[in-house]
Short mmCIF file of C-alpha atoms in Angstrom, two decimals:
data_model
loop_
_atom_site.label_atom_id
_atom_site.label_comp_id
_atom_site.label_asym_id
_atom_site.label_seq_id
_atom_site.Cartn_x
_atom_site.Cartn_y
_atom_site.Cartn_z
CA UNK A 21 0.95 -38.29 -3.98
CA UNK A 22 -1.27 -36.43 -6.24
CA UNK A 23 0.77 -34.38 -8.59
CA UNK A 24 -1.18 -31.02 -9.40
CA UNK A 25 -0.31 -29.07 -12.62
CA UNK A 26 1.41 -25.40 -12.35
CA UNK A 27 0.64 -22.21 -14.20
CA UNK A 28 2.68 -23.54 -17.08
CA UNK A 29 -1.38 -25.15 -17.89
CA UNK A 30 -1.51 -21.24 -18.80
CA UNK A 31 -1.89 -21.57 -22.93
CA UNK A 32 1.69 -23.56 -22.09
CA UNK A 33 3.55 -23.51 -25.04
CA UNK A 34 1.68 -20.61 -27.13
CA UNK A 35 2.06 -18.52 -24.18
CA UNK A 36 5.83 -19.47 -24.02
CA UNK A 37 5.83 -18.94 -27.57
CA UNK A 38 4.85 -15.27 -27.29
CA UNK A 39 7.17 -14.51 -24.88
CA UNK A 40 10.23 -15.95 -26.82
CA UNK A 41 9.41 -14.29 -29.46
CA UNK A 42 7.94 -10.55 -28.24
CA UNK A 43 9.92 -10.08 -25.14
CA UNK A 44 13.65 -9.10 -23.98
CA UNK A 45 15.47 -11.37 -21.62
CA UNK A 46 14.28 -8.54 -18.90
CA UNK A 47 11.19 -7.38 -20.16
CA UNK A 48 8.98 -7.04 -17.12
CA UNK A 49 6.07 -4.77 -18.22
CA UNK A 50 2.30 -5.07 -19.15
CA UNK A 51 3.47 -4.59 -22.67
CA UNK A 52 5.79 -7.96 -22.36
CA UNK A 53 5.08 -9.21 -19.12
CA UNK A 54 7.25 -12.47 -18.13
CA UNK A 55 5.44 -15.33 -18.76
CA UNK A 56 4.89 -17.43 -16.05
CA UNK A 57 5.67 -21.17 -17.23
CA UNK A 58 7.24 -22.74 -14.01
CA UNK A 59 6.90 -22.32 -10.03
CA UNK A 60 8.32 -21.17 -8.34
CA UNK A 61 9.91 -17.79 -9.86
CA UNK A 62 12.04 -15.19 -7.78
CA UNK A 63 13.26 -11.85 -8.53
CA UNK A 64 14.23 -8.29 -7.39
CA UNK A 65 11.83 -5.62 -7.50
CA UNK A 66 14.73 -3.33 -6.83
CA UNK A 67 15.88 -3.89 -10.34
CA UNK A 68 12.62 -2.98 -11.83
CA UNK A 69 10.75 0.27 -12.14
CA UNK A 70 7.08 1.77 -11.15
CA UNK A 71 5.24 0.89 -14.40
CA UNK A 72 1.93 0.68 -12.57
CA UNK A 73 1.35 3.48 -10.11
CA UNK A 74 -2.69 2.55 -10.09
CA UNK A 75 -4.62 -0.70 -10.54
CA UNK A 76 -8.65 -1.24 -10.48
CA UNK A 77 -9.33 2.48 -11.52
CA UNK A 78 -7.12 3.95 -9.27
CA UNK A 79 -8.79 2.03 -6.33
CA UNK A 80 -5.31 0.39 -5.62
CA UNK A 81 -2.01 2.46 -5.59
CA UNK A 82 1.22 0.15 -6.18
CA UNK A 83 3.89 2.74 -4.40
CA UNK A 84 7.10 0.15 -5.44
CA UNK A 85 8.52 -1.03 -8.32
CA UNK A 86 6.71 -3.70 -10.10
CA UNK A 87 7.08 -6.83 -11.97
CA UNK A 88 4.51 -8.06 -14.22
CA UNK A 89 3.98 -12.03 -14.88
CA UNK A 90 1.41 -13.25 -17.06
CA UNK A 91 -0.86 -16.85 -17.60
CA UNK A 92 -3.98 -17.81 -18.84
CA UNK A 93 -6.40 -19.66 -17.29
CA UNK A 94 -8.37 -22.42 -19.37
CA UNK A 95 -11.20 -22.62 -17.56
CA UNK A 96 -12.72 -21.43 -14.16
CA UNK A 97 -11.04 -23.02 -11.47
CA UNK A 98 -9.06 -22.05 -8.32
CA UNK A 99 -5.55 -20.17 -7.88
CA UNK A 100 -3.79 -20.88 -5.26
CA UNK A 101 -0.97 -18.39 -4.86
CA UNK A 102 2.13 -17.52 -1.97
CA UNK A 103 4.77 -14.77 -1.77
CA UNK A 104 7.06 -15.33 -0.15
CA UNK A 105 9.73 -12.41 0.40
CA UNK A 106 11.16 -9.34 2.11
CA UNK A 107 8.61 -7.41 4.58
CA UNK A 108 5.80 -5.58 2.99
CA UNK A 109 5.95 -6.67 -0.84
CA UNK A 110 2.20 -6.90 -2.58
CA UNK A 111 1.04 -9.19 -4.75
CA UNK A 112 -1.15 -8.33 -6.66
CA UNK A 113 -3.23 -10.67 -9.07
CA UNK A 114 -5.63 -9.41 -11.99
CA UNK A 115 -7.45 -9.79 -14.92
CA UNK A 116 -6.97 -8.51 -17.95
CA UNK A 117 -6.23 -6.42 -19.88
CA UNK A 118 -3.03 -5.50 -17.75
CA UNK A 119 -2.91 -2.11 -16.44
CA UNK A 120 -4.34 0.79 -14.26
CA UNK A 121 -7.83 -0.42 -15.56
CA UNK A 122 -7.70 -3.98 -14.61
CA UNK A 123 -9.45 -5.91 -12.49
CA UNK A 124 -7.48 -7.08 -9.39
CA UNK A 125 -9.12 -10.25 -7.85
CA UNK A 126 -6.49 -10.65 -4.55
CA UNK A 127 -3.80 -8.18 -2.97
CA UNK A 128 -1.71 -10.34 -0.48
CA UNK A 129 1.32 -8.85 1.03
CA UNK A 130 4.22 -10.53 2.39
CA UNK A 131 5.17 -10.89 5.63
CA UNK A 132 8.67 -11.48 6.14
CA UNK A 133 9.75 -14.82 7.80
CA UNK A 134 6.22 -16.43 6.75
CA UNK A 135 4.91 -16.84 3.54
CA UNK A 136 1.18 -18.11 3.37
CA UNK A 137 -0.85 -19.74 0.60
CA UNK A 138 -3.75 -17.89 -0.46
CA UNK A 139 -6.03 -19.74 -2.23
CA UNK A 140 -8.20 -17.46 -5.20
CA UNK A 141 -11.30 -18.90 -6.29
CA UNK A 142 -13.35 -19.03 -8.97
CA UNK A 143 -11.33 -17.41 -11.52
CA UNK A 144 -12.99 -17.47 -14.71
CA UNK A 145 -10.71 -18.36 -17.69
CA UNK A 146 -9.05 -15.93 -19.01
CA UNK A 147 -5.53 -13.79 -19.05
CA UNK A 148 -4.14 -13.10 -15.74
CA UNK A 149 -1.48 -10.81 -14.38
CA UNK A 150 0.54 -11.51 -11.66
CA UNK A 151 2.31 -8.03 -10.54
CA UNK A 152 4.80 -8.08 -7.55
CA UNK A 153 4.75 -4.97 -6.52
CA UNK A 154 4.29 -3.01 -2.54
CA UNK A 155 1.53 -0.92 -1.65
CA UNK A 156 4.10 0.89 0.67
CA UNK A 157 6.65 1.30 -1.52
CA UNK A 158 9.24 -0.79 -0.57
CA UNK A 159 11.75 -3.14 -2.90
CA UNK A 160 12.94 -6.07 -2.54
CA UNK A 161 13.98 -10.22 -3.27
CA UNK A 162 10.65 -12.73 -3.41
CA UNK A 163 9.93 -15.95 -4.80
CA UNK A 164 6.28 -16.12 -6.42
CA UNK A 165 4.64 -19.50 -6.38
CA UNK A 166 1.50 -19.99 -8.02
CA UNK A 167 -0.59 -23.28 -9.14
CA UNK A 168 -3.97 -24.04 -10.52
CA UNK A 169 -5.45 -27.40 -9.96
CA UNK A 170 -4.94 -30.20 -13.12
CA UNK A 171 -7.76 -30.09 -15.39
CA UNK A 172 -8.88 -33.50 -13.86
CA UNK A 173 -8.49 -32.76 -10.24
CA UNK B 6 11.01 -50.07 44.73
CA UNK B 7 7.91 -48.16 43.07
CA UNK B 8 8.89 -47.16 39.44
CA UNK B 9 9.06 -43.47 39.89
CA UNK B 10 9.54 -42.76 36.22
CA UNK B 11 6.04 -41.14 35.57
CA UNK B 12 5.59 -39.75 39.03
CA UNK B 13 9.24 -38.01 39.09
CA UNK B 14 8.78 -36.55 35.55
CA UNK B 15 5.57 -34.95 36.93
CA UNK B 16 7.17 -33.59 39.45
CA UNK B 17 10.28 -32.45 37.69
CA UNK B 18 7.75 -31.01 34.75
CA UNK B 19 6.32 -29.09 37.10
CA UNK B 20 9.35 -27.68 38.95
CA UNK B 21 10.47 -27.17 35.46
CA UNK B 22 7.23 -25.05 34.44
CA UNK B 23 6.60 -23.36 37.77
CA UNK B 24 8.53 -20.50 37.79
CA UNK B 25 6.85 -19.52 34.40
CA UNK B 26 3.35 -20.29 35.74
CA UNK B 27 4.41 -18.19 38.86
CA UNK B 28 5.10 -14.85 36.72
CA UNK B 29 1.19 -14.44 36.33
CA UNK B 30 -1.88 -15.07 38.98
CA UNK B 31 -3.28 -18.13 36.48
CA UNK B 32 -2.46 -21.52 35.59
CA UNK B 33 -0.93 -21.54 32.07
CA UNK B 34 -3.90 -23.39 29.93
CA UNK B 35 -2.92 -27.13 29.34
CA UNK B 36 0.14 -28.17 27.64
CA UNK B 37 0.71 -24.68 26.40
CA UNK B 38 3.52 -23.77 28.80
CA UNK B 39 6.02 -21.69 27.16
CA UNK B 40 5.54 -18.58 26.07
CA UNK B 41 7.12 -15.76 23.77
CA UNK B 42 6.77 -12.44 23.53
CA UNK B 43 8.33 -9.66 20.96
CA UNK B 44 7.34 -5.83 20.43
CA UNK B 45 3.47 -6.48 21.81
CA UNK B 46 2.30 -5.48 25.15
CA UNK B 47 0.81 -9.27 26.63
CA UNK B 48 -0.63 -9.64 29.62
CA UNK B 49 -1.78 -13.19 30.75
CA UNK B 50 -4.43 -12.73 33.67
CA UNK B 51 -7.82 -14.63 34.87
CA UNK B 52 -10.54 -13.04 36.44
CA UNK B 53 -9.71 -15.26 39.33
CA UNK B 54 -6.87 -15.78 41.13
CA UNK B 55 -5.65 -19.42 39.93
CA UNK B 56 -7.81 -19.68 37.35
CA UNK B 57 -7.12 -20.34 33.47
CA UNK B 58 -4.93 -17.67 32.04
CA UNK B 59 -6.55 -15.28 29.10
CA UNK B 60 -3.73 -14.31 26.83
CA UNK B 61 -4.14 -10.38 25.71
CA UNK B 62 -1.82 -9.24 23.17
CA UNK B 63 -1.42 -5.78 21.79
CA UNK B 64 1.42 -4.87 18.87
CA UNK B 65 3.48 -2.20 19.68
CA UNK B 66 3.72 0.40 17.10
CA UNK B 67 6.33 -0.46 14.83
CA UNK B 68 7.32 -3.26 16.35
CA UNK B 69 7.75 -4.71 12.16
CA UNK B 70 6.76 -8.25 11.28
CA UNK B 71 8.50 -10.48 14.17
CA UNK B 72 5.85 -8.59 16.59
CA UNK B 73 4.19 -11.61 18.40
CA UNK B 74 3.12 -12.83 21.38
CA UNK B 75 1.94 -16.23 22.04
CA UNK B 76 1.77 -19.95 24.32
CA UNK B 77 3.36 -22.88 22.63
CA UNK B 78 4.67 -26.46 23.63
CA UNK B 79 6.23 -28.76 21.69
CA UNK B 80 5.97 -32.82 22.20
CA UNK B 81 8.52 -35.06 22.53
CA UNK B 82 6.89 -37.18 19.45
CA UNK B 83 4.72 -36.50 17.17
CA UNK B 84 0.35 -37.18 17.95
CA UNK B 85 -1.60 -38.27 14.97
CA UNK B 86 -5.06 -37.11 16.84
CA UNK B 87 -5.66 -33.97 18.81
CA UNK B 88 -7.87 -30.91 19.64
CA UNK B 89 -7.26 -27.73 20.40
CA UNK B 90 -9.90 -24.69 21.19
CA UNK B 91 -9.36 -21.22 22.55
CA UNK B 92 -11.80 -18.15 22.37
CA UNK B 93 -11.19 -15.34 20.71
CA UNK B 94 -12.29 -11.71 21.66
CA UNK B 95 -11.57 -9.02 18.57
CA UNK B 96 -13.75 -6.48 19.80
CA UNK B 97 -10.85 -4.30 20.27
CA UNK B 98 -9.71 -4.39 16.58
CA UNK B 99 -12.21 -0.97 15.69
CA UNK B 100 -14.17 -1.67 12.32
CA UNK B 101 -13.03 -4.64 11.51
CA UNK B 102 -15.68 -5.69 9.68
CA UNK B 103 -15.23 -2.61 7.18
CA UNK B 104 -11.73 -3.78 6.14
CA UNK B 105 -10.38 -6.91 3.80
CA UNK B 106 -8.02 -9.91 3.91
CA UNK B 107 -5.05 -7.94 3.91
CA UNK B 108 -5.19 -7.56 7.83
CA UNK B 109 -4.25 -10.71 9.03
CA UNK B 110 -2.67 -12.34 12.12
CA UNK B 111 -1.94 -15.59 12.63
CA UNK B 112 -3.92 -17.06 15.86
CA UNK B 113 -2.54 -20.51 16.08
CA UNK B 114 -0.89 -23.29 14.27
CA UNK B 115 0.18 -26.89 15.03
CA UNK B 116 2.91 -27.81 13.27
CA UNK B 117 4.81 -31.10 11.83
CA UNK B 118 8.76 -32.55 12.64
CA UNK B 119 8.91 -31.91 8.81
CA UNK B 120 8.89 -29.70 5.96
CA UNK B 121 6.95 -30.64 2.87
CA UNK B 122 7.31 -29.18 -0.55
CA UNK B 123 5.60 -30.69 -3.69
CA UNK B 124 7.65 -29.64 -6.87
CA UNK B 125 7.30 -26.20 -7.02
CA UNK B 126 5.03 -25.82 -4.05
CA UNK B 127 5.76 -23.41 -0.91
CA UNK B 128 7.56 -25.69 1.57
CA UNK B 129 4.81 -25.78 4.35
CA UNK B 130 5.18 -27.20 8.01
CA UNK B 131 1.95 -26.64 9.77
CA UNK B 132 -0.70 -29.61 9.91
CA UNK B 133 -3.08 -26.68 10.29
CA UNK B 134 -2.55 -22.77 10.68
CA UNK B 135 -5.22 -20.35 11.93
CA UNK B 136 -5.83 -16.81 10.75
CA UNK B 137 -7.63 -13.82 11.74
CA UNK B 138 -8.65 -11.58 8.80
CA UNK B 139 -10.26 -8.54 8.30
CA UNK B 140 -13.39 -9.12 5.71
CA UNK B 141 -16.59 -6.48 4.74
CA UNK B 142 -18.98 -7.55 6.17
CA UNK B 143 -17.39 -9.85 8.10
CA UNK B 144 -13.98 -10.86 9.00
CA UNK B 145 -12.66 -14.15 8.73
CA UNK B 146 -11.47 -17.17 10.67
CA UNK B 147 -8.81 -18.54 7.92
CA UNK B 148 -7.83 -21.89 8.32
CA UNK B 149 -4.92 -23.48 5.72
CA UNK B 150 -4.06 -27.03 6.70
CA UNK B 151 -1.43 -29.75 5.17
CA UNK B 152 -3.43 -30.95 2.08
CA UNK B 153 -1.31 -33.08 -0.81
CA UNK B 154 -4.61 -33.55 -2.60
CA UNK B 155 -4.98 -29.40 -2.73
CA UNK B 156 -3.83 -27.08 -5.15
CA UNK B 157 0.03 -26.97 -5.01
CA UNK B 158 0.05 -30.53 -3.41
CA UNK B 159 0.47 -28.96 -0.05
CA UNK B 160 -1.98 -27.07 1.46
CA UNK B 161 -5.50 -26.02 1.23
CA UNK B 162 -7.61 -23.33 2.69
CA UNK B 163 -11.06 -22.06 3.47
CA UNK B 164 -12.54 -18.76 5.62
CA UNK B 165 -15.42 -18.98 8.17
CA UNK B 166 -17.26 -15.91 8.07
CA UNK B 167 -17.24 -14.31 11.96
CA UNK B 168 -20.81 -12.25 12.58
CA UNK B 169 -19.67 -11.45 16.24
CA UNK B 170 -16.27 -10.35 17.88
CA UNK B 171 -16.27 -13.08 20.60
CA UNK B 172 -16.02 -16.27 18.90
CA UNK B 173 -15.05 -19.97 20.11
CA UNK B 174 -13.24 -22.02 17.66
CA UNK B 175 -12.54 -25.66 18.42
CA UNK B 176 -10.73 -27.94 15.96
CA UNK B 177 -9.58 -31.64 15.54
CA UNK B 178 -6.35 -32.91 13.71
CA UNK B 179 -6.14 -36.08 12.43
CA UNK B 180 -3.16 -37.36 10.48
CA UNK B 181 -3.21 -40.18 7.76
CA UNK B 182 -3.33 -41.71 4.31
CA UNK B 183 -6.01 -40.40 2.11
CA UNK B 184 -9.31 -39.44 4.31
CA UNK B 185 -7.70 -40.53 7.28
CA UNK B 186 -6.37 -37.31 7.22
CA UNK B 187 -9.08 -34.66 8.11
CA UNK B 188 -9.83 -31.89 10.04
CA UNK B 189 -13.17 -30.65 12.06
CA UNK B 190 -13.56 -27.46 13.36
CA UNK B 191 -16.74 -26.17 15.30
CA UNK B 192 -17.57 -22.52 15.89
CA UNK B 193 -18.95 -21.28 19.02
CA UNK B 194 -20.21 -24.97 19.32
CA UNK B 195 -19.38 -27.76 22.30
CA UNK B 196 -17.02 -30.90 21.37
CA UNK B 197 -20.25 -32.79 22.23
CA UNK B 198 -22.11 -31.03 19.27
CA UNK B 199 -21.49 -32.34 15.41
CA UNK B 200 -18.45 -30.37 14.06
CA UNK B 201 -19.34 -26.91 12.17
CA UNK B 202 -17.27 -28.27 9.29
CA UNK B 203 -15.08 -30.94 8.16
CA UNK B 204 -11.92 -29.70 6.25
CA UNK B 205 -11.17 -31.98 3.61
CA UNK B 206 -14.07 -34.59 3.20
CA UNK B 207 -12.11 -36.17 0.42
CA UNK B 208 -9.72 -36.33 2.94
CA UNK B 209 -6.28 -34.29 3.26
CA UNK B 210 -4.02 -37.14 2.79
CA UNK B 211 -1.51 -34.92 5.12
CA UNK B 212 0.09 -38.29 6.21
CA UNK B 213 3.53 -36.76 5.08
CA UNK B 214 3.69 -34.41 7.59
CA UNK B 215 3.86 -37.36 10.12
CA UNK B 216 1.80 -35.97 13.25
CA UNK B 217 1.67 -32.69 15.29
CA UNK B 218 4.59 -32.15 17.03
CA UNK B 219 4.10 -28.61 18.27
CA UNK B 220 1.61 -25.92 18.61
CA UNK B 221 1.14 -22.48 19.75
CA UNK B 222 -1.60 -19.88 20.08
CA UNK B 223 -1.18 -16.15 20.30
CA UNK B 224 -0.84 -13.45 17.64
CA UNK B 225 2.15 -13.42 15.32
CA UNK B 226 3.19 -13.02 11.62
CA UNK B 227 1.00 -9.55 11.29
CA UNK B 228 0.39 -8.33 7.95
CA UNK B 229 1.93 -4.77 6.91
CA UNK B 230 -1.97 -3.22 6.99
CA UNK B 231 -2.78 -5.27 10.26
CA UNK B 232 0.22 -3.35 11.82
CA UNK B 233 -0.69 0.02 10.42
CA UNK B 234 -4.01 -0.31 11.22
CA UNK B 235 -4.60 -2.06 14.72
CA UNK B 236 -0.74 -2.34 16.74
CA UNK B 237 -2.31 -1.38 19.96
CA UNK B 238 -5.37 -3.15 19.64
CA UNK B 239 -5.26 -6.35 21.87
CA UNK B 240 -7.05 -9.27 20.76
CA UNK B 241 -7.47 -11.56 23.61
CA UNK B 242 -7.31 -15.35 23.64
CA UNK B 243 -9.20 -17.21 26.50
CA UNK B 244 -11.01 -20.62 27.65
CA UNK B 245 -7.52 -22.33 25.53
CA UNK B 246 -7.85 -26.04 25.41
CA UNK B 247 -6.33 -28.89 24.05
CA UNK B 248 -6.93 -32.99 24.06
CA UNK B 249 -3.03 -32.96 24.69
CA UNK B 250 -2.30 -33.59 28.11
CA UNK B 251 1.27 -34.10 28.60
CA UNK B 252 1.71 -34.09 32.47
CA UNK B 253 2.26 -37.80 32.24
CA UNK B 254 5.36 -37.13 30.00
CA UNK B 255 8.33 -39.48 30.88
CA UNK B 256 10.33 -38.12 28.85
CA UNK B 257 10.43 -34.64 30.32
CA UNK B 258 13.81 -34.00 30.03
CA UNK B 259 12.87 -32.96 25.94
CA UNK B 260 11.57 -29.78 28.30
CA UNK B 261 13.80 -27.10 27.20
#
C-alpha cells in the first residue's frame, strides 16, 4: 500500500522547531498555536478558552472554545481533513495570518458517531490554521486527523 | 428427493421478511429489507398498491445526531461487484441551493466486513458513502469511497454538482488490487448509457476492504446545520435498485 505523508510535510522540523522553542506545553492560541507534526491529534476543547470569537471578517462566529493547530503547506496540493468527536464541534481550517481576519477555506462540523473525510483542494502553499472550535458553542473531546498527499503522489 | 435447499430458503426468506413488507402497501425495493427508523417521521408508500416502496424521511426537531431513517441488508459474504441506484427528490429541503457543505446527510453507503486505518488515517469502513450537501449554486451529491492510493491512504472524495431537486444516481462497486478497484456512477442516466464518471481511474486499490458486505439507503448522520435548518423537511428516496439479488440465498438463516 501506498504510504501518503502527514502534515508533519508542514516546514517539518523548522516548524517543530518553533514550537519547542516559542510555545508552553499548553499553548493553544494564534500567538503559539500547537504545531501539528503527527495525525492523528485529540484534545478537549473544554480545557481551552474562546480566543477567536470571529473568523473571515466576522463572516464566521466560533461560539466555543477553541484550539488552534498550525502547518505549512509546501506547495498547492490537496488537504484532506476528518473530525472526529462529540456532537456539533467545528473545524475550522484557514489561511493565514491566524485570526478574526483570516481566510477560512472549509468549516466541517462533527457529527457524533460518524466522522467523515473532507477532502480541501487546491490549497496554495502557505501557513495554515487548523482551529477546533463549535459554531454552537458547545465543548468537548475530538481527535483531528489531517494529511496532505507526498510530494510525489 | 428434490434438494430443497434453495427453494426452502426462499420460502423461509420470505416468511422471514413478510411481516415487515406487510407493515406498508409496497414491496420493500430489492435486497433492502430491513429497515430503521430513529427521531424522523418515515413513511414508505407507492403510488400503487404493491408497487416499489418510496422511502420519505423527515427529522424530527431535535431529534440530535442518531436521527435516521433508512433500508439496509446485509449479505452473508462479502460481493466484489455490485450496483445500486435510487432517486432522490430534495425539493422539500427550501433553498437549498443558497446554503453550503455544512448541511449534509448521508443518503447511502455500502460498507466492508472490515475496518481500515492507514497510520494515522480515520479508520473507514464504507467501500463507498453517499452524501447530500447543501452548495450555492448548487448542492452536492458527495461521494467518499475506500481509496489506499488517496490522501490519508483511505479514502477519497469528489461532489457532483445537482442543477435540479429530482435526481437519479446509479453507481457500480468494484473491489480489487490497483484499478481493479473502481467505481462508476451515472446521474440521471440509464445503466445502458456510459457511466457519468469513473471514481478513481488510477484505480482505488480498495482491495483491503475485501467486498461489500452491507448497504443501506435512507437519511442518517445529519449535520448540526442540516438539523437546524431542514428537520421536517422530507427528502424522499424512490425507484431504489440494486444488482444484488439475494432471494436465492441458502444461507438464509444469517437473516437476523
Amino acid at each position: 500500500m501506498k504510504r501518503t505523508a502527514r502534515l508533519n510535510c508542514f516546514r517539518c522540523l523548522f516548524a517543530f522547531a518553533i514550537a519547542v522553542v516559542s510555545a508552553p506545553a499548553l499553548s493553544q492560541t494564534c500567538a503559539a498555536p500547537i504545531e501539528y507534526t503527527y495525525s492523528p491529534v485529540s484534545g478537549n476543547t473544554c480545557n481551552s478558552t474562546r480566543n477567536l470569537p470571529y473568523l473571515a471578517n466576522g463572516a464566521i462566529v466560533n461560539g466555543g472554545p477553541d484550539i488552534v493547530y498550525h502547518g505549512y503547506l509546501l506547495s498547492t496540493t490537496s488537504i484532506y481533513a476528518a473530525l472526529e468527536g462529540v456532537d456539533n464541534l467545528s473545524l475550522y481550517v484557514c489561511r493565514g495570518p491566524c485570526g478574526t481576519y483570516s481566510t477560512c477555506l472549509a468549516v466541517i462540523d462533527s457529527v457524533a458517531f460518524a466522522a467523515y473525510p473532507t477532502t480541501i483542494y487546491p490549497a496554495a502553499p502557505g501557513d495554515y490554521y487548523f482551529i477546533v472550535g463549535s459554531a454552537s458553542g458547545v465543548c468537548g473531546t475530538y481527535t483531528l486527523y489531517l494529511w496532505t498527499p507526498s510530494p510525489n503522489e | 428427493m428434490m434438494d430443497c435447499t434453495r427453494w426452502c430458503s426462499g420460502i423461509l426468506w420470505l416468511a422471514a421478511t413478510a411481516t415487515v413488507a406487510d407493515a406498508q402497501d409496497c414491496v420493500l425495493p430489492g435486497p433492502f429489507q430491513r429497515q430503521f427508523q430513529n427521531n424522523v417521521t418515515a413513511t414508505l408508500s407507492a403510488a400503487n398498491a404493491e408497487g416499489p416502496c418510496a422511502l420519505s424521511v423527515a427529522l424530527k426537531a431535535g431529534g440530535g445526531p442518531l436521527a435516521a431513517g433508512f433500508l439496509h441488508y446485509r449479505r452473508s459474504s462479502p460481493t466484489t461487484s455490485v450496483r445500486y441506484g435510487f432517486r432522490i427528490d430534495s425539493s422539500a429541503l427550501a433553498n437549498f441551493n443558497l446554503t453550503n457543505l455544512l448541511r449534509n446527510v448521508q443518503l447511502f453507503s455500502a460498507s466492508s466486513p472490515v475496518v481500515v486505518g492507514a497510520d494515522g488515517s480515520l479508520p473507514w469502513s464504507h467501500l463507498l458513502l453517499i452524501q447530500l450537501a447543501g452548495g450555492n449554486p448548487s448542492p452536492k451529491l458527495v461521494l467518499t469511497a475506500a481509496n489506499a492510493l488517496g490522501v490519508g491512504g483511505v479514502a477519497s472524495q469528489l461532489s457532483i454538482p445537482l442543477t435540479q431537486a429530482l435526481n437519479t444516481l446509479r453507481v457500480e462497486i468494484n473491489v480489487g488490487v490497483g484499478s481493479a478497484g473502481f467505481v462508476r456512477y451515472w446521474l440521471n442516466t440509464s445503466f445502458n448509457d456510459p457511466p457519468t464518471g469513473t471514481f478513481g481511474n488510477g484505480g482505488l486499490d480498495n482491495a483491503a476492504w475485501i467486498g461489500v458486505i452491507a448497504a443501506e439507503v435512507g437519511v442518517s448522520s445529519p449535520s448540526i446545520s442540516f438539523r437546524n435548518d431542514y428537520s421536517g423537511s422530507a427528502i424522499v428516496l424512490d425507484q431504489i435498485e440494486s444488482s444484488d439479488d439475494l432471494l436465492l440465498w441458502s444461507d438464509f438463516e444469517t437473516l437476523q
